[in-house]
Amino acid sequence: MSKPVSICVIGSGYVGLVAAVCFAEMGHHVACVDNDEAKVKLLREGGAPIFERHLPELLARHRGRGVTFTTDLAGAVEQSEAVFIAVGTPQGDAGAADLSYVEAVVAEIARSIHGYKVIVEKSTVPVYTNEWIRRVLHRRGVDPQSFDVLSNPEFLREGTAIMDFLHPDRIVVGASNERSAEVMRRIYEPLTSGSYYAGPDALPGERSASAPAPLLVTSAQSAEIIKHASNAFLALKISFINAVANLAESVDADIVDIAAGMGMDSRIGPSFLSAGLGYGGSCFPKDVAAFHWVAQQQGVNFQLLDEVRKINETQRQVFFNKVRAALWTLRGKRLGALGLAFKGGTDDIRESPAIHVIQMLLEAGASVTAYDPAAMERARELLPPTEKLSYATDLYAAATDADALLILTDWKEFSEIDLTRLKEVIRFPIVIDGRNLYKPQEMLDHGFTYLSVGRPACYQAEEGRPRKSLM
Ligand code: NAD
């Protein structure tokens, strides 16, 4: 590997923390900064503030050696050649990204630049943020020769964040000159040369020494748009398949077969064609809105993005209606809910469809017992237990005495339920699956009424399928 680079990562959330430990894993010297003192204390003392596969292992390997944790932004910037900004960019007014966290960090960086630095926007930001960072630094009197700003958007997915970072499909760098691009090439060299994958301790994954990660260098504007356009396109795929699922369901077709048939077309591909409750999380909803806002600002009609959002929001209502149709009335009903996280493999509940559905059910007068393998602590903070809402210790406890069991998050654990045991504990054998984790025939064979998304409803013979007018 070429000489290690001293790196400062600002923000120790899902992106910042993962980037920090992965850069350390690649052999660099990293200072990870956060202004949340409790988080930094936890990280220093050996804890991990987020649930992410391989994170504890990499923290154990590099904490206090390749990566240190601090609240001292100025000190960390001073000793670093590259400064990555990885703070939140939540949705602000009218869909625009709220860049106040980024601006606050840039103002602090401005006070700490002594000697050449590459300032890297890793947070997801609208086009021209690069320019704004440059402008803010100028306004604050920083010598233009002493820094470059570039864009290096992050494409990791929560749940597989470490593997995505170390085995990326691509690394995108938006730079205005070769000097700063060169720093990024050095940073990612272990992945682009393949030397990391050849090492004895490398986490094995998709990439290898003979098929290393590609790095695309482009302009800052293009890099910024690559990130927004990628997320918007993935969200579009999800909304598209959900719209097809609603059509499929109304004509007794099967969306799983339809998606399989579509996905076999190499021009379409099989990923992001799973019908369900729609997308959530801290990225897709806000990034679709922010990208739409950017287009509007530029006078470009990108109404398609608003349709993507609308279909996504409708999908939760469609599922809620399905629960109501299966149970007739909801007031006083007791429902088991499997899943709180916005998807399996993470403890992140931001914009989680599961949480939204649970809120709708509670508003309709049902009581809910929820279970999630990783997100219960976070969910408890947002939705504290009440007379109507409780949290179970496992999935069977959530299902015990329930009028129906709802599957809201695609955790692997929820696709491996012991159906015989479930049948024993549940009050009525009704499963309403918002993630299509089971084969309808399998559920029928186990004596369940099974409703899923975009597939024919399966009612036990003695019960009969309700007429449309009864739904
Ligand atoms: P997060 O909310 O998990 O983490 C942000 C961190 O920044 C927090 O720990 C916060 O305390 C810290 N912070 C805020 N202001 C600070 C300051 N002034 N100084 C130091 N630390 C500060 O956010 P995240 O999910 O990691 O996302 C960060 C960015 O990356 C966003 O722009 C997001 O859109 C983007 N992104 C996220 C993902 C994802 O899957 N979460 C994937 C790709 C890109």
Coordinates of C-alpha atoms and ligand atoms in Angstrom, one line a residue:
M1 CA 0.0 0.0 0.0
S2 CA 1.1 3.6 -0.6
K3 CA 1.8 5.8 2.4
P4 CA -1.1 5.9 4.9
V5 CA -3.1 9.1 4.8
S6 CA -4.2 10.9 8.0
I7 CA -7.9 11.3 7.8
C8 CA -10.5 13.1 9.9
V9 CA -14.1 12.0 9.6
I10 CA -16.7 14.4 11.1
G11 CA -19.8 12.6 12.2
S12 CA -19.9 9.1 13.7
G13 CA -23.3 8.0 12.5
Y14 CA -24.0 5.1 10.1
V15 CA -21.8 6.7 7.4
G16 CA -19.1 8.4 9.4
L17 CA -18.4 5.6 11.9
V18 CA -18.4 3.0 9.1
A19 CA -16.1 5.1 6.9
A20 CA -13.8 5.7 9.9
V21 CA -13.3 2.1 10.9
C22 CA -13.0 1.0 7.2
F23 CA -10.4 3.6 6.4
A24 CA -8.5 2.3 9.5
E25 CA -9.0 -1.2 8.1
M26 CA -7.4 0.0 4.9
G27 CA -4.4 1.1 6.8
H28 CA -5.0 4.8 7.3
H29 CA -4.8 6.9 10.5
V30 CA -8.2 8.2 11.3
A31 CA -9.7 10.6 13.9
C32 CA -13.4 10.3 14.1
V33 CA -15.2 13.4 15.4
D34 CA -18.6 13.8 16.9
N35 CA -20.2 16.6 18.9
D36 CA -22.3 14.1 20.7
E37 CA -20.2 13.6 23.9
A38 CA -22.1 10.5 25.0
K39 CA -21.5 8.8 21.6
V40 CA -17.8 9.6 21.7
K41 CA -17.6 8.3 25.3
L42 CA -19.4 5.1 24.3
L43 CA -17.1 4.6 21.4
R44 CA -14.0 5.2 23.4
E45 CA -15.1 2.8 26.1
G46 CA -15.6 0.0 23.6
G47 CA -19.3 0.3 22.8
A48 CA -20.9 0.7 19.4
P49 CA -23.8 3.3 19.1
I50 CA -25.3 1.5 16.1
F51 CA -26.2 -2.1 15.1
E52 CA -24.2 -3.0 12.0
R53 CA -22.7 -6.3 11.0
H54 CA -18.9 -6.6 11.3
L55 CA -18.7 -3.2 13.1
P56 CA -17.9 -4.7 16.6
E57 CA -15.1 -6.8 15.0
L58 CA -13.5 -3.8 13.2
L59 CA -13.9 -1.6 16.2
A60 CA -12.1 -4.2 18.3
R61 CA -9.3 -4.4 15.7
H62 CA -8.7 -0.6 15.3
R63 CA -10.1 1.3 18.2
G64 CA -7.3 3.4 19.8
R65 CA -4.9 2.3 17.1
G66 CA -6.0 3.1 13.5
V67 CA -9.0 5.0 14.7
T68 CA -9.5 7.3 17.6
F69 CA -12.7 9.1 18.7
T70 CA -12.9 12.7 19.8
T71 CA -15.0 15.8 20.2
D72 CA -12.1 18.0 19.3
L73 CA -12.8 18.9 15.7
A74 CA -10.1 21.6 15.4
G75 CA -7.4 19.2 16.7
A76 CA -8.5 16.4 14.4
V77 CA -8.7 18.7 11.3
E78 CA -5.3 20.1 12.1
Q79 CA -3.5 16.8 12.1
S80 CA -5.3 15.5 8.9
E81 CA -4.7 15.7 5.2
A82 CA -8.3 14.8 4.2
V83 CA -11.4 15.9 6.1
F84 CA -14.5 13.9 5.4
I85 CA -17.9 15.6 6.3
A86 CA -20.4 12.9 7.2
V87 CA -23.0 14.7 9.3
G88 CA -26.7 14.4 8.7
T89 CA -28.6 16.2 5.9
P90 CA -32.2 15.7 6.9
Q91 CA -35.2 16.9 5.0
G92 CA -35.9 20.6 5.4
D93 CA -38.6 22.9 4.2
A94 CA -40.4 22.2 0.9
G95 CA -38.3 19.0 0.5
A96 CA -34.9 20.8 0.3
A97 CA -32.1 19.2 2.2
D98 CA -31.3 20.9 5.5
L99 CA -27.6 21.7 5.1
S100 CA -27.2 23.6 8.4
Y101 CA -25.2 20.7 10.0
V102 CA -22.8 20.8 7.0
E103 CA -22.5 24.6 7.2
A104 CA -21.8 24.5 11.0
V105 CA -19.1 22.0 10.4
V106 CA -17.5 24.0 7.6
A107 CA -17.5 27.1 9.8
E108 CA -15.5 25.1 12.4
I109 CA -13.2 23.6 9.8
A110 CA -12.4 27.2 8.6
R111 CA -11.0 28.0 11.9
S112 CA -8.7 25.0 11.9
I113 CA -7.1 25.0 8.4
H114 CA -3.3 25.5 8.7
G115 CA -1.7 23.9 5.6
Y116 CA -3.2 22.1 2.6
K117 CA -6.4 20.1 3.3
V118 CA -8.8 18.2 1.1
I119 CA -12.3 18.8 2.3
V120 CA -14.6 15.9 1.2
E121 CA -18.3 15.9 1.2
K122 CA -19.4 12.4 2.1
S123 CA -22.9 13.4 3.3
T124 CA -25.6 13.2 0.6
V125 CA -26.0 16.8 -0.6
P126 CA -27.7 18.7 -3.5
V127 CA -25.7 19.8 -6.5
Y128 CA -23.6 22.9 -5.9
T129 CA -23.0 22.1 -2.2
N130 CA -19.4 21.8 -3.2
E131 CA -19.4 25.4 -4.4
W132 CA -21.1 26.5 -1.3
I133 CA -18.5 24.9 1.0
R134 CA -15.8 26.6 -1.0
R135 CA -17.6 29.9 -0.8
V136 CA -18.1 29.6 3.0
L137 CA -14.4 28.9 3.5
H138 CA -13.4 31.9 1.3
R139 CA -15.8 34.2 3.2
R140 CA -14.3 33.1 6.5
G141 CA -10.9 34.1 5.2
V142 CA -9.3 30.8 4.4
D143 CA -6.5 31.0 1.8
P144 CA -7.9 29.4 -1.4
Q145 CA -4.5 27.7 -2.0
S146 CA -4.8 25.9 1.3
F147 CA -7.7 23.6 0.5
D148 CA -9.7 21.9 -2.2
V149 CA -13.3 20.7 -1.8
L150 CA -14.4 17.5 -3.4
S151 CA -17.3 15.2 -3.5
N152 CA -17.2 11.5 -2.6
P153 CA -20.7 10.3 -2.1
E154 CA -21.4 7.2 -0.1
F155 CA -23.5 4.3 -1.4
L156 CA -23.4 1.9 1.6
R157 CA -26.7 0.3 2.7
E158 CA -27.5 0.0 6.4
G159 CA -27.2 -3.6 7.5
T160 CA -24.4 -4.4 5.1
A161 CA -22.6 -1.1 5.5
I162 CA -19.1 -2.4 6.3
M163 CA -19.1 -4.9 3.3
D164 CA -20.5 -2.2 1.0
F165 CA -17.8 0.1 2.0
L166 CA -14.9 -2.3 1.6
H167 CA -16.4 -4.1 -1.4
P168 CA -18.0 -1.3 -3.3
D169 CA -19.6 -1.5 -6.8
R170 CA -17.9 1.8 -7.4
I171 CA -16.1 4.7 -5.7
V172 CA -17.1 8.1 -7.1
V173 CA -14.9 11.2 -6.7
G174 CA -16.0 14.6 -7.9
A175 CA -12.9 16.8 -8.1
S176 CA -12.0 20.1 -9.7
N177 CA -8.3 19.4 -10.0
E178 CA -5.8 16.5 -10.1
R179 CA -4.1 17.5 -6.8
S180 CA -7.1 16.7 -4.7
A181 CA -8.2 13.7 -6.8
E182 CA -4.7 12.3 -6.2
V183 CA -5.3 12.3 -2.4
M184 CA -8.5 10.3 -2.9
R185 CA -6.7 7.9 -5.2
R186 CA -4.2 7.3 -2.4
I187 CA -6.9 6.8 0.2
Y188 CA -8.8 4.3 -1.9
E189 CA -5.7 2.6 -3.3
P190 CA -6.0 -0.5 -1.1
L191 CA -9.4 -1.2 -2.7
T192 CA -8.7 0.0 -6.2
S193 CA -5.3 -1.9 -6.5
G194 CA -6.8 -4.9 -4.8
S195 CA -4.0 -5.0 -2.1
Y196 CA -6.5 -5.0 0.7
Y197 CA -8.3 -8.1 -0.6
A198 CA -4.9 -9.9 -1.0
G199 CA -4.2 -9.3 2.7
P200 CA -4.6 -12.2 5.2
D201 CA -7.1 -10.3 7.5
A202 CA -9.3 -8.8 4.7
L203 CA -13.0 -9.3 5.2
P204 CA -14.0 -11.5 2.2
G205 CA -16.7 -10.2 -0.1
E206 CA -17.6 -9.5 -3.7
R207 CA -14.3 -7.8 -4.6
S208 CA -11.0 -9.5 -4.8
A209 CA -7.4 -8.8 -5.8
S210 CA -8.2 -9.7 -9.4
A211 CA -11.5 -7.8 -9.4
P212 CA -10.8 -4.7 -7.3
A213 CA -13.1 -1.7 -6.8
P214 CA -13.4 0.8 -9.7
L215 CA -13.0 4.5 -9.1
L216 CA -14.7 7.0 -11.2
V217 CA -13.4 10.6 -11.2
T218 CA -15.7 13.3 -12.5
S219 CA -16.8 16.8 -11.8
A220 CA -18.2 17.7 -8.3
Q221 CA -21.6 18.5 -9.8
S222 CA -21.7 15.1 -11.6
A223 CA -20.7 13.3 -8.4
E224 CA -23.4 15.1 -6.4
I225 CA -26.0 14.2 -9.0
I226 CA -24.8 10.6 -9.3
K227 CA -25.7 10.1 -5.6
H228 CA -29.2 11.7 -5.8
A229 CA -30.0 10.1 -9.1
S230 CA -28.9 6.6 -7.8
N231 CA -31.1 6.8 -4.8
A232 CA -34.0 8.3 -6.7
F233 CA -33.7 5.5 -9.3
L234 CA -33.7 2.8 -6.6
A235 CA -36.8 4.4 -5.0
L236 CA -38.4 4.5 -8.4
K237 CA -37.8 0.8 -8.9
I238 CA -39.5 0.0 -5.5
S239 CA -42.5 2.2 -6.2
F240 CA -42.8 0.8 -9.7
I241 CA -43.0 -2.8 -8.5
N242 CA -45.4 -1.8 -5.7
A243 CA -47.7 -0.2 -8.3
V244 CA -47.5 -3.4 -10.4
A245 CA -48.1 -5.4 -7.2
N246 CA -51.4 -3.6 -6.6
L247 CA -52.5 -4.4 -10.1
A248 CA -51.3 -8.0 -9.8
E249 CA -53.3 -8.5 -6.7
S250 CA -56.5 -7.2 -8.2
V251 CA -56.3 -9.8 -11.1
D252 CA -55.0 -12.7 -8.9
A253 CA -51.6 -12.6 -10.4
D254 CA -48.4 -13.2 -8.4
I255 CA -46.0 -10.3 -8.0
V256 CA -43.2 -12.5 -6.9
D257 CA -43.4 -14.4 -10.2
I258 CA -43.8 -11.2 -12.1
A259 CA -40.7 -9.6 -10.5
A260 CA -38.7 -12.8 -11.1
G261 CA -39.7 -12.8 -14.7
M262 CA -38.9 -9.1 -15.1
G263 CA -35.6 -9.4 -13.2
M264 CA -34.3 -12.1 -15.5
D265 CA -34.1 -9.5 -18.2
S266 CA -30.5 -8.3 -17.9
R267 CA -31.5 -4.8 -18.8
I268 CA -33.8 -4.7 -15.7
G269 CA -32.0 -6.9 -13.1
P270 CA -33.6 -8.6 -10.1
S271 CA -32.7 -6.2 -7.3
F272 CA -35.1 -3.7 -5.8
L273 CA -38.1 -5.5 -7.3
S274 CA -39.5 -6.8 -4.0
A275 CA -43.0 -5.6 -3.5
G276 CA -43.9 -4.7 0.1
L277 CA -44.6 -1.8 2.4
G278 CA -42.5 0.6 0.4
Y279 CA -39.2 2.2 1.1
G280 CA -38.2 4.1 4.3
G281 CA -35.1 4.9 6.2
S282 CA -33.0 8.0 6.5
C283 CA -32.1 8.2 2.8
F284 CA -34.6 7.4 0.1
P285 CA -37.5 9.6 1.3
K286 CA -35.4 12.6 1.9
D287 CA -33.2 12.1 -1.1
V288 CA -36.1 11.7 -3.5
A289 CA -37.6 15.0 -2.1
A290 CA -34.3 16.8 -2.2
F291 CA -33.6 15.7 -5.8
H292 CA -37.1 16.9 -6.8
W293 CA -36.4 20.2 -5.1
V294 CA -33.1 20.6 -7.0
A295 CA -34.9 20.0 -10.3
Q296 CA -37.6 22.5 -9.4
Q297 CA -34.9 25.1 -8.5
Q298 CA -33.4 24.6 -11.9
G299 CA -36.7 24.9 -13.7
V300 CA -36.7 21.2 -14.7
N301 CA -39.9 19.2 -14.6
F302 CA -39.2 16.0 -12.7
Q303 CA -42.8 15.3 -11.6
L304 CA -42.0 11.6 -11.8
L305 CA -40.2 11.9 -8.5
D306 CA -43.4 13.1 -6.8
E307 CA -45.3 10.1 -8.2
V308 CA -42.6 7.9 -6.7
R309 CA -43.2 9.4 -3.3
K310 CA -47.0 9.2 -3.6
I311 CA -47.0 5.6 -4.6
N312 CA -44.7 4.9 -1.6
E313 CA -46.9 6.6 0.9
T314 CA -50.0 5.0 -0.6
Q315 CA -48.5 1.5 0.0
R316 CA -48.7 1.8 3.8
Q317 CA -52.4 2.7 3.5
V318 CA -53.0 -0.2 1.1
F319 CA -51.5 -2.5 3.7
F320 CA -53.5 -1.0 6.6
N321 CA -56.7 -1.5 4.5
K322 CA -55.7 -5.1 4.0
V323 CA -55.4 -5.6 7.8
R324 CA -58.8 -4.0 8.3
A325 CA -60.3 -6.1 5.5
A326 CA -59.0 -9.3 7.1
L327 CA -60.2 -8.4 10.7
W328 CA -63.4 -6.5 9.8
T329 CA -63.0 -4.0 12.7
L330 CA -59.8 -2.9 14.4
R331 CA -61.0 -1.4 17.7
G332 CA -60.2 -3.7 20.5
K333 CA -58.2 -6.2 18.3
R334 CA -54.9 -7.4 19.5
L335 CA -52.2 -7.6 16.8
G336 CA -48.6 -9.0 16.9
A337 CA -46.2 -6.9 14.8
L338 CA -42.9 -8.3 13.6
G339 CA -40.5 -5.6 12.8
L340 CA -39.8 -2.0 13.7
A341 CA -36.7 -1.2 11.7
F342 CA -37.2 0.3 8.3
K343 CA -35.6 -2.9 6.9
G344 CA -33.9 -6.1 8.2
G345 CA -30.3 -6.0 9.4
T346 CA -30.4 -2.5 11.0
D347 CA -31.7 -0.8 14.2
D348 CA -32.6 2.3 12.2
I349 CA -36.2 3.3 12.6
R350 CA -36.1 6.6 10.7
E351 CA -39.1 6.8 8.3
S352 CA -39.8 3.2 9.0
P353 CA -42.9 1.9 7.2
A354 CA -43.3 -0.5 10.1
I355 CA -43.6 2.3 12.6
H356 CA -46.0 4.2 10.4
V357 CA -48.3 1.1 10.1
I358 CA -48.2 0.5 13.9
Q359 CA -49.1 4.2 14.5
M360 CA -52.1 3.8 12.1
L361 CA -53.3 0.6 13.8
L362 CA -53.0 2.3 17.3
E363 CA -55.0 5.3 16.0
A364 CA -57.6 2.9 14.7
G365 CA -58.0 1.5 18.2
A366 CA -56.1 -1.8 17.9
S367 CA -53.5 -2.8 20.5
V368 CA -50.1 -3.9 19.3
T369 CA -47.4 -6.1 20.7
A370 CA -44.2 -5.5 18.7
Y371 CA -40.9 -7.3 18.4
D372 CA -37.7 -6.5 16.5
P373 CA -34.4 -8.2 16.8
A374 CA -32.4 -4.9 16.9
A375 CA -34.6 -1.8 16.9
M376 CA -36.7 -2.1 20.1
E377 CA -34.6 0.3 22.1
R378 CA -34.9 3.0 19.5
A379 CA -38.6 2.3 19.0
R380 CA -39.3 2.6 22.7
E381 CA -37.8 6.1 22.7
L382 CA -40.1 7.1 19.8
L383 CA -43.2 5.1 20.9
P384 CA -43.0 4.5 24.6
P385 CA -45.0 1.5 25.9
T386 CA -48.6 2.2 26.8
E387 CA -51.7 0.2 27.6
K388 CA -52.2 -0.3 23.8
L389 CA -48.5 -0.8 22.8
S390 CA -46.1 -3.3 24.3
Y391 CA -42.8 -4.8 23.3
A392 CA -42.2 -8.6 23.3
T393 CA -39.0 -10.4 24.0
D394 CA -39.3 -12.7 21.0
L395 CA -41.6 -13.2 18.0
Y396 CA -43.7 -16.0 19.5
A397 CA -44.4 -13.8 22.5
A398 CA -45.5 -11.0 20.1
A399 CA -47.9 -13.5 18.5
T400 CA -49.3 -15.0 21.6
D401 CA -53.1 -14.5 21.8
A402 CA -53.0 -12.2 18.8
D403 CA -56.0 -11.8 16.5
A404 CA -53.5 -11.7 13.7
L405 CA -49.7 -11.5 13.2
L406 CA -48.3 -8.8 10.9
I407 CA -44.9 -9.0 9.3
L408 CA -43.6 -5.5 8.8
T409 CA -39.8 -5.8 8.4
D410 CA -37.8 -8.2 6.2
W411 CA -35.6 -9.7 9.0
K412 CA -34.3 -13.1 8.1
E413 CA -35.5 -14.4 11.4
F414 CA -39.1 -13.6 10.4
S415 CA -38.8 -15.8 7.3
E416 CA -37.9 -18.8 9.5
I417 CA -40.8 -18.9 11.9
D418 CA -41.7 -22.3 13.4
L419 CA -45.2 -22.3 11.9
T420 CA -46.5 -25.1 14.1
R421 CA -45.4 -23.3 17.2
L422 CA -46.9 -20.1 15.9
K423 CA -50.2 -21.8 15.3
E424 CA -50.3 -23.0 18.9
V425 CA -49.7 -19.5 20.4
I426 CA -51.8 -17.2 18.1
R427 CA -55.5 -16.7 18.8
F428 CA -56.6 -16.8 15.2
P429 CA -54.3 -18.2 12.5
I430 CA -54.1 -15.1 10.4
V431 CA -50.7 -13.8 9.0
I432 CA -50.6 -10.6 7.1
D433 CA -47.2 -10.3 5.5
G434 CA -46.1 -6.9 4.3
R435 CA -42.8 -8.3 3.1
N436 CA -43.8 -11.5 1.2
L437 CA -41.5 -13.7 3.3
Y438 CA -43.6 -16.9 2.8
K439 CA -45.1 -19.0 0.0
P440 CA -48.9 -18.7 0.2
Q441 CA -49.4 -22.5 -0.2
E442 CA -47.0 -23.2 2.7
M443 CA -49.0 -21.0 4.9
L444 CA -52.3 -22.6 3.8
D445 CA -50.9 -26.0 4.4
H446 CA -50.0 -25.0 8.0
G447 CA -53.6 -23.9 8.5
F448 CA -53.1 -20.1 8.2
T449 CA -55.1 -17.5 6.4
Y450 CA -52.3 -15.6 4.6
L451 CA -52.5 -12.2 3.0
S452 CA -49.4 -10.7 1.4
V453 CA -48.6 -8.0 -1.1
G454 CA -49.4 -8.4 -4.8
R455 CA -50.4 -12.1 -4.5
P456 CA -53.8 -13.7 -4.2
A457 CA -55.2 -13.7 -0.7
C458 CA -55.3 -17.2 0.8
Y459 CA -58.1 -17.8 3.2
Q460 CA -58.7 -21.2 4.9
A461 CA -61.4 -23.1 3.0
E462 CA -63.9 -23.0 5.9
E463 CA -63.6 -19.3 6.2
G464 CA -63.9 -18.4 2.5
R465 CA -62.6 -15.4 0.9
P466 CA -64.5 -12.1 1.7
R467 CA -66.3 -10.6 -1.3
K468 CA -64.8 -7.4 -2.6
S469 CA -67.8 -5.5 -1.2
L470 CA -67.0 -7.0 2.2
M471 CA -63.4 -5.8 2.2
Ligands
NAD1 P1 -26.4 10.0 11.4 O1 -27.5 10.9 11.9 O2 -26.5 8.6 11.8 O3 -25.0 10.6 11.9 C1 -24.7 11.9 11.8 C2 -23.7 12.2 13.0 O4 -23.1 13.5 12.8 C3 -24.3 12.1 14.4 O5 -23.6 11.3 15.2 C4 -24.2 13.6 14.9 O6 -24.0 13.7 16.3 C5 -23.0 14.1 14.1 N1 -22.9 15.5 14.0 C6 -23.8 16.4 13.7 N2 -23.3 17.7 13.7 C7 -22.0 17.6 14.1 C8 -21.0 18.5 14.3 N3 -21.2 19.8 14.1 N4 -19.8 18.1 14.6 C9 -19.6 16.7 14.8 N5 -20.5 15.8 14.6 C10 -21.7 16.2 14.2 O7 -26.4 10.2 9.8 P2 -26.0 9.1 8.7 O8 -27.1 8.1 8.5 O9 -24.6 8.6 9.1 O10 -25.9 10.0 7.4 C11 -24.9 11.0 7.2 C12 -25.0 11.5 5.8 O11 -24.7 10.4 4.9 C13 -26.4 12.0 5.3 O12 -26.2 13.0 4.4 C14 -27.0 10.8 4.7 O13 -27.9 11.1 3.7 C15 -25.8 10.2 4.0 N6 -25.9 8.7 3.7 C16 -26.4 7.9 4.6 C17 -26.5 6.5 4.4 C18 -27.2 5.6 5.4 O14 -27.5 4.5 5.0 N7 -27.4 6.0 6.6 C19 -26.0 6.0 3.2 C20 -25.3 6.9 2.3 C21 -25.3 8.2 2.6

